[in-house]
Amino acid sequence: MKPLTLRRLLVQCLTLVVVLFLVVVIALKFGAVPVSLYALGRDLLSVLFGQTSQISSDYGLIIVNIRLPRILLGMIVGASLSVAGTSFQALLRNPLADPYVLGVSSGASLGAILALIVEPHLSVSPLFAALLTPLGAFLGAAATITAVYFLGRREGQIDSTTLLLAGVITGSFLSAIILFLMSTLSGSLRGLSFWMMGELSTPLQKSVYWFLGVGFFVAAGAIYTTASDLNLLLSGEKEAMHLGVDVPRVRLVVYIAASFLTGLAVSVSGAVGYVGLIVPHVMRFIFGSDHRTLLPTAAIGGAIAVIMADTLARTVVAPTEVPVGAVTAVIGAPLFIYLLRRRLA
Amino acid sequence: MSSGSALARNSFDPARAGSDARLSVEQVSYAYSANPTQAPLFTLEATSFQAKPGEIVAILGPNASGKSTLLNLIAGALAPLSGRILLDGFVTHSLTPKTRAQRIAVVQQESRLLFPARAWEFVLQGRHAHGRSLRFESEDDVLIAKNALAQVGAAELSDRWMDQISGGEKQRVILARALAQQPLLLLLDEPTLHLDIAAQVGLLDALRRLAAENRYTVVVVTHELNLAAEYADQVVLMQRGRCLRVGPPANIYQRELLEQVFQTPLTVEMGASGRPRVTVLSAT
């Protein structure tokens, strides 16, 4: 018997943080302007440990103003989607659940687009206007997961196949509406591939990064308070209740927080798919299925995965860029099929 | 929530405190309907019985007789339409899920896992209600879980994966998880359903020993006439949502009554131990 200890949890997370750092350094290196890996690593470490306040070399501007913001964005998007995926998998008792597969990302996209359409007609302060898109995305995500949850039930019970089908169909329905809106309306709605596949190339204001960071930690923190409850929910809601879990409360907290995380990610990056599916599975394989470990490791792993996918997206057919969601889908969709077949066997 | 149930929550019944009953089911009824405007699909008529610490009660009856509904009412998972269920003077339905899990352990027919877990991880789940929502298991928790596995004779299964052990072994680990909750009341829903004869007897022997040692009150739902006769101190005989009789097996096991309830010809003879034995006869 080796129950989880705080020490083991910290060691596991720290290991992943080191991997994350290495991936960030490598991602910073790649791009149109060549940068030495060694110099980059040395400069970053000296900034991290407060020895200098800025990267003083000639490539500093590109790193700080162009590549680093994009990587930060990728970290938040990846972490949010992974935590959301992990939560949906536990609550719906479905190892194939993921914000994208369940159509929740499409719902968030639609919500964000509607917010962008409505925004010019509202006379609100610029600060509130900036929050309107994530709010719309959150509401879209929350409405979609609620709809899919009820569509996925059969005889009062969640049926995993029905649920997945309901999610996929809802997603394609919402995508059709997005396509319809995009082709009839023009203006500052960003590109179609942004909402359908996801991109990290949109520049954002500095305050938005703060909002994303704080939003992520609040929502992921709320989900983490239910980590032990989620462990018990894996055996079913009734059993969890008999073991002392306040099921309705946990369900409410986690659905709202996971929808918020999906909305957060989608409002700034569009619908990047399969991250919430692949990353929790990999982390479960390495660290086991205890949510006290799984949630933080999935968050860090999600950051790693999206940065790696985006680096590929930027470099694989350079100078052209592929949407990052295309890279995650090319890797994620076959894995989904593999997991589905293995489960049926 | 009505003021009536708020009152009931704090009602420690002084009359009950004097009696030695731990579990007291008082005129409990229930109705289930899919739609409030329609006639109920299923009803449970007023049912009453009491059980002392260390006692095993069998809820016996054919399918759809209301056994599992009664068990869910006792567990506090359902609210009765009328009447009340008291565990040491507290209304079970009004307890919070956490407090309820500290006092009542439920063993379901089967326990499915989404992702593989080792037996010890599974047993530690029983300690969930005894800690804060986010924390790491203490040494006490580990000791209690180890003890629980040992008590059901499954210490050697500790490091095995739950999906790689036999049905009988799994049922023991599930029972160990219930013991790890350190409950006052142990509820089991058809615990022997998927077990072979040896595993059935093994489980029920363990249950009888544990009830005596730890002073649990045990309520078992079953349709196995002979297992109920052999192990129960009291039998609650159910048919189509009605509680027909309550009493020791020797008083309940009458041929005409059982034939009528179970819809099959049978014979009842008294065993040497004073416990009845039932032989089901072929209808042809």
PDB file of C-alpha atoms in Angstrom, chain A residues 97-206:
ATOM      1  CA  ALA A  97     -14.814  12.611 -23.506  1.00  0.00           C
ATOM      2  CA  ASP A  98     -13.032  15.785 -24.623  1.00  0.00           C
ATOM      3  CA  PRO A  99     -14.293  19.359 -25.118  1.00  0.00           C
ATOM      4  CA  TYR A 100     -13.826  19.061 -28.881  1.00  0.00           C
ATOM      5  CA  VAL A 101     -15.321  15.584 -29.348  1.00  0.00           C
ATOM      6  CA  LEU A 102     -18.342  16.517 -27.200  1.00  0.00           C
ATOM      7  CA  GLY A 103     -19.015  19.616 -29.296  1.00  0.00           C
ATOM      8  CA  VAL A 104     -18.354  21.889 -26.317  1.00  0.00           C
ATOM      9  CA  SER A 105     -15.561  23.698 -28.188  1.00  0.00           C
ATOM     10  CA  SER A 106     -17.903  24.364 -31.115  1.00  0.00           C
ATOM     11  CA  GLY A 107     -20.492  25.692 -28.667  1.00  0.00           C
ATOM     12  CA  ALA A 108     -17.834  27.966 -27.189  1.00  0.00           C
ATOM     13  CA  SER A 109     -16.812  29.111 -30.694  1.00  0.00           C
ATOM     14  CA  LEU A 110     -20.402  29.955 -31.540  1.00  0.00           C
ATOM     15  CA  GLY A 111     -20.837  31.801 -28.244  1.00  0.00           C
ATOM     16  CA  ALA A 112     -17.671  33.801 -28.885  1.00  0.00           C
ATOM     17  CA  ILE A 113     -18.726  34.658 -32.457  1.00  0.00           C
ATOM     18  CA  LEU A 114     -22.150  35.794 -31.255  1.00  0.00           C
ATOM     19  CA  ALA A 115     -20.440  37.948 -28.627  1.00  0.00           C
ATOM     20  CA  LEU A 116     -18.223  39.476 -31.343  1.00  0.00           C
ATOM     21  CA  ILE A 117     -21.308  40.193 -33.452  1.00  0.00           C
ATOM     22  CA  VAL A 118     -23.234  41.753 -30.558  1.00  0.00           C
ATOM     23  CA  GLU A 119     -20.330  43.712 -29.087  1.00  0.00           C
ATOM     24  CA  PRO A 120     -20.293  46.741 -31.483  1.00  0.00           C
ATOM     25  CA  HIS A 121     -24.003  47.289 -30.820  1.00  0.00           C
ATOM     26  CA  LEU A 122     -23.549  47.505 -27.066  1.00  0.00           C
ATOM     27  CA  SER A 123     -22.254  50.659 -25.483  1.00  0.00           C
ATOM     28  CA  VAL A 124     -20.055  49.136 -22.798  1.00  0.00           C
ATOM     29  CA  SER A 125     -16.663  50.080 -21.435  1.00  0.00           C
ATOM     30  CA  PRO A 126     -13.665  48.711 -23.400  1.00  0.00           C
ATOM     31  CA  LEU A 127     -12.630  46.516 -20.471  1.00  0.00           C
ATOM     32  CA  PHE A 128     -16.010  44.817 -20.352  1.00  0.00           C
ATOM     33  CA  ALA A 129     -16.083  44.579 -24.141  1.00  0.00           C
ATOM     34  CA  ALA A 130     -12.807  42.622 -24.012  1.00  0.00           C
ATOM     35  CA  LEU A 131     -14.379  40.163 -21.555  1.00  0.00           C
ATOM     36  CA  LEU A 132     -17.481  39.736 -23.667  1.00  0.00           C
ATOM     37  CA  THR A 133     -15.884  37.189 -26.007  1.00  0.00           C
ATOM     38  CA  PRO A 134     -14.715  34.834 -23.245  1.00  0.00           C
ATOM     39  CA  LEU A 135     -18.074  35.262 -21.515  1.00  0.00           C
ATOM     40  CA  GLY A 136     -19.913  34.348 -24.723  1.00  0.00           C
ATOM     41  CA  ALA A 137     -17.592  31.362 -25.174  1.00  0.00           C
ATOM     42  CA  PHE A 138     -18.232  30.224 -21.601  1.00  0.00           C
ATOM     43  CA  LEU A 139     -22.008  30.464 -21.997  1.00  0.00           C
ATOM     44  CA  GLY A 140     -21.807  28.628 -25.328  1.00  0.00           C
ATOM     45  CA  ALA A 141     -19.715  25.873 -23.733  1.00  0.00           C
ATOM     46  CA  ALA A 142     -22.011  25.560 -20.692  1.00  0.00           C
ATOM     47  CA  ALA A 143     -25.134  25.401 -22.857  1.00  0.00           C
ATOM     48  CA  THR A 144     -23.593  22.762 -25.119  1.00  0.00           C
ATOM     49  CA  ILE A 145     -22.422  20.444 -22.341  1.00  0.00           C
ATOM     50  CA  THR A 146     -25.870  20.687 -20.744  1.00  0.00           C
ATOM     51  CA  ALA A 147     -27.543  19.794 -24.044  1.00  0.00           C
ATOM     52  CA  VAL A 148     -25.136  16.930 -24.793  1.00  0.00           C
ATOM     53  CA  TYR A 149     -25.543  15.606 -21.242  1.00  0.00           C
ATOM     54  CA  PHE A 150     -29.302  15.292 -21.687  1.00  0.00           C
ATOM     55  CA  LEU A 151     -29.091  14.032 -25.290  1.00  0.00           C
ATOM     56  CA  GLY A 152     -26.607  11.378 -24.183  1.00  0.00           C
ATOM     57  CA  ARG A 153     -28.982   9.797 -21.697  1.00  0.00           C
ATOM     58  CA  ARG A 154     -30.949   6.658 -22.282  1.00  0.00           C
ATOM     59  CA  GLU A 155     -33.519   5.514 -19.738  1.00  0.00           C
ATOM     60  CA  GLY A 156     -32.238   8.051 -17.245  1.00  0.00           C
ATOM     61  CA  GLN A 157     -28.660   6.806 -17.416  1.00  0.00           C
ATOM     62  CA  ILE A 158     -25.735   8.232 -19.343  1.00  0.00           C
ATOM     63  CA  ASP A 159     -24.945   5.856 -22.179  1.00  0.00           C
ATOM     64  CA  SER A 160     -21.347   6.324 -23.311  1.00  0.00           C
ATOM     65  CA  THR A 161     -21.890   5.613 -27.021  1.00  0.00           C
ATOM     66  CA  THR A 162     -25.050   7.742 -27.210  1.00  0.00           C
ATOM     67  CA  LEU A 163     -23.194  10.505 -25.402  1.00  0.00           C
ATOM     68  CA  LEU A 164     -20.304  10.511 -27.877  1.00  0.00           C
ATOM     69  CA  LEU A 165     -22.652  10.453 -30.842  1.00  0.00           C
ATOM     70  CA  ALA A 166     -24.724  13.265 -29.354  1.00  0.00           C
ATOM     71  CA  GLY A 167     -21.517  15.262 -28.872  1.00  0.00           C
ATOM     72  CA  VAL A 168     -20.205  14.689 -32.386  1.00  0.00           C
ATOM     73  CA  ILE A 169     -23.546  15.527 -33.995  1.00  0.00           C
ATOM     74  CA  THR A 170     -24.050  18.597 -31.799  1.00  0.00           C
ATOM     75  CA  GLY A 171     -20.543  19.703 -32.766  1.00  0.00           C
ATOM     76  CA  SER A 172     -21.215  19.339 -36.468  1.00  0.00           C
ATOM     77  CA  PHE A 173     -24.564  21.136 -36.112  1.00  0.00           C
ATOM     78  CA  LEU A 174     -22.905  24.046 -34.320  1.00  0.00           C
ATOM     79  CA  SER A 175     -20.074  24.124 -36.880  1.00  0.00           C
ATOM     80  CA  ALA A 176     -22.680  24.436 -39.621  1.00  0.00           C
ATOM     81  CA  ILE A 177     -24.201  27.445 -37.859  1.00  0.00           C
ATOM     82  CA  ILE A 178     -20.719  28.947 -37.492  1.00  0.00           C
ATOM     83  CA  LEU A 179     -20.109  28.445 -41.217  1.00  0.00           C
ATOM     84  CA  PHE A 180     -23.452  30.049 -41.971  1.00  0.00           C
ATOM     85  CA  LEU A 181     -22.695  33.059 -39.777  1.00  0.00           C
ATOM     86  CA  MET A 182     -19.206  33.455 -41.170  1.00  0.00           C
ATOM     87  CA  SER A 183     -20.348  33.419 -44.786  1.00  0.00           C
ATOM     88  CA  THR A 184     -23.219  35.858 -44.265  1.00  0.00           C
ATOM     89  CA  LEU A 185     -21.411  38.256 -41.967  1.00  0.00           C
ATOM     90  CA  SER A 186     -18.046  39.839 -42.345  1.00  0.00           C
ATOM     91  CA  GLY A 187     -15.984  42.155 -40.203  1.00  0.00           C
ATOM     92  CA  SER A 188     -13.706  41.440 -37.288  1.00  0.00           C
ATOM     93  CA  LEU A 189     -14.807  37.883 -36.722  1.00  0.00           C
ATOM     94  CA  ARG A 190     -11.335  36.384 -37.300  1.00  0.00           C
ATOM     95  CA  GLY A 191     -10.869  33.654 -39.878  1.00  0.00           C
ATOM     96  CA  LEU A 192     -12.912  30.531 -40.344  1.00  0.00           C
ATOM     97  CA  SER A 193      -9.945  28.250 -39.709  1.00  0.00           C
ATOM     98  CA  PHE A 194      -9.508  29.996 -36.352  1.00  0.00           C
ATOM     99  CA  TRP A 195     -12.928  28.884 -35.105  1.00  0.00           C
ATOM    100  CA  MET A 196     -12.894  25.485 -36.793  1.00  0.00           C
ATOM    101  CA  MET A 197      -9.329  24.323 -36.159  1.00  0.00           C
ATOM    102  CA  GLY A 198      -7.750  26.740 -33.722  1.00  0.00           C
ATOM    103  CA  GLU A 199      -4.749  29.022 -34.034  1.00  0.00           C
ATOM    104  CA  LEU A 200      -2.358  30.663 -31.622  1.00  0.00           C
ATOM    105  CA  SER A 201      -1.194  33.437 -33.946  1.00  0.00           C
ATOM    106  CA  THR A 202      -3.680  36.135 -32.881  1.00  0.00           C
ATOM    107  CA  PRO A 203      -1.846  38.869 -30.952  1.00  0.00           C
ATOM    108  CA  LEU A 204      -3.494  39.774 -27.643  1.00  0.00           C
ATOM    109  CA  GLN A 205      -3.269  42.667 -25.229  1.00  0.00           C
ATOM    110  CA  LYS A 206      -1.182  42.207 -22.118  1.00  0.00           C
TER     111      LYS A 206
END
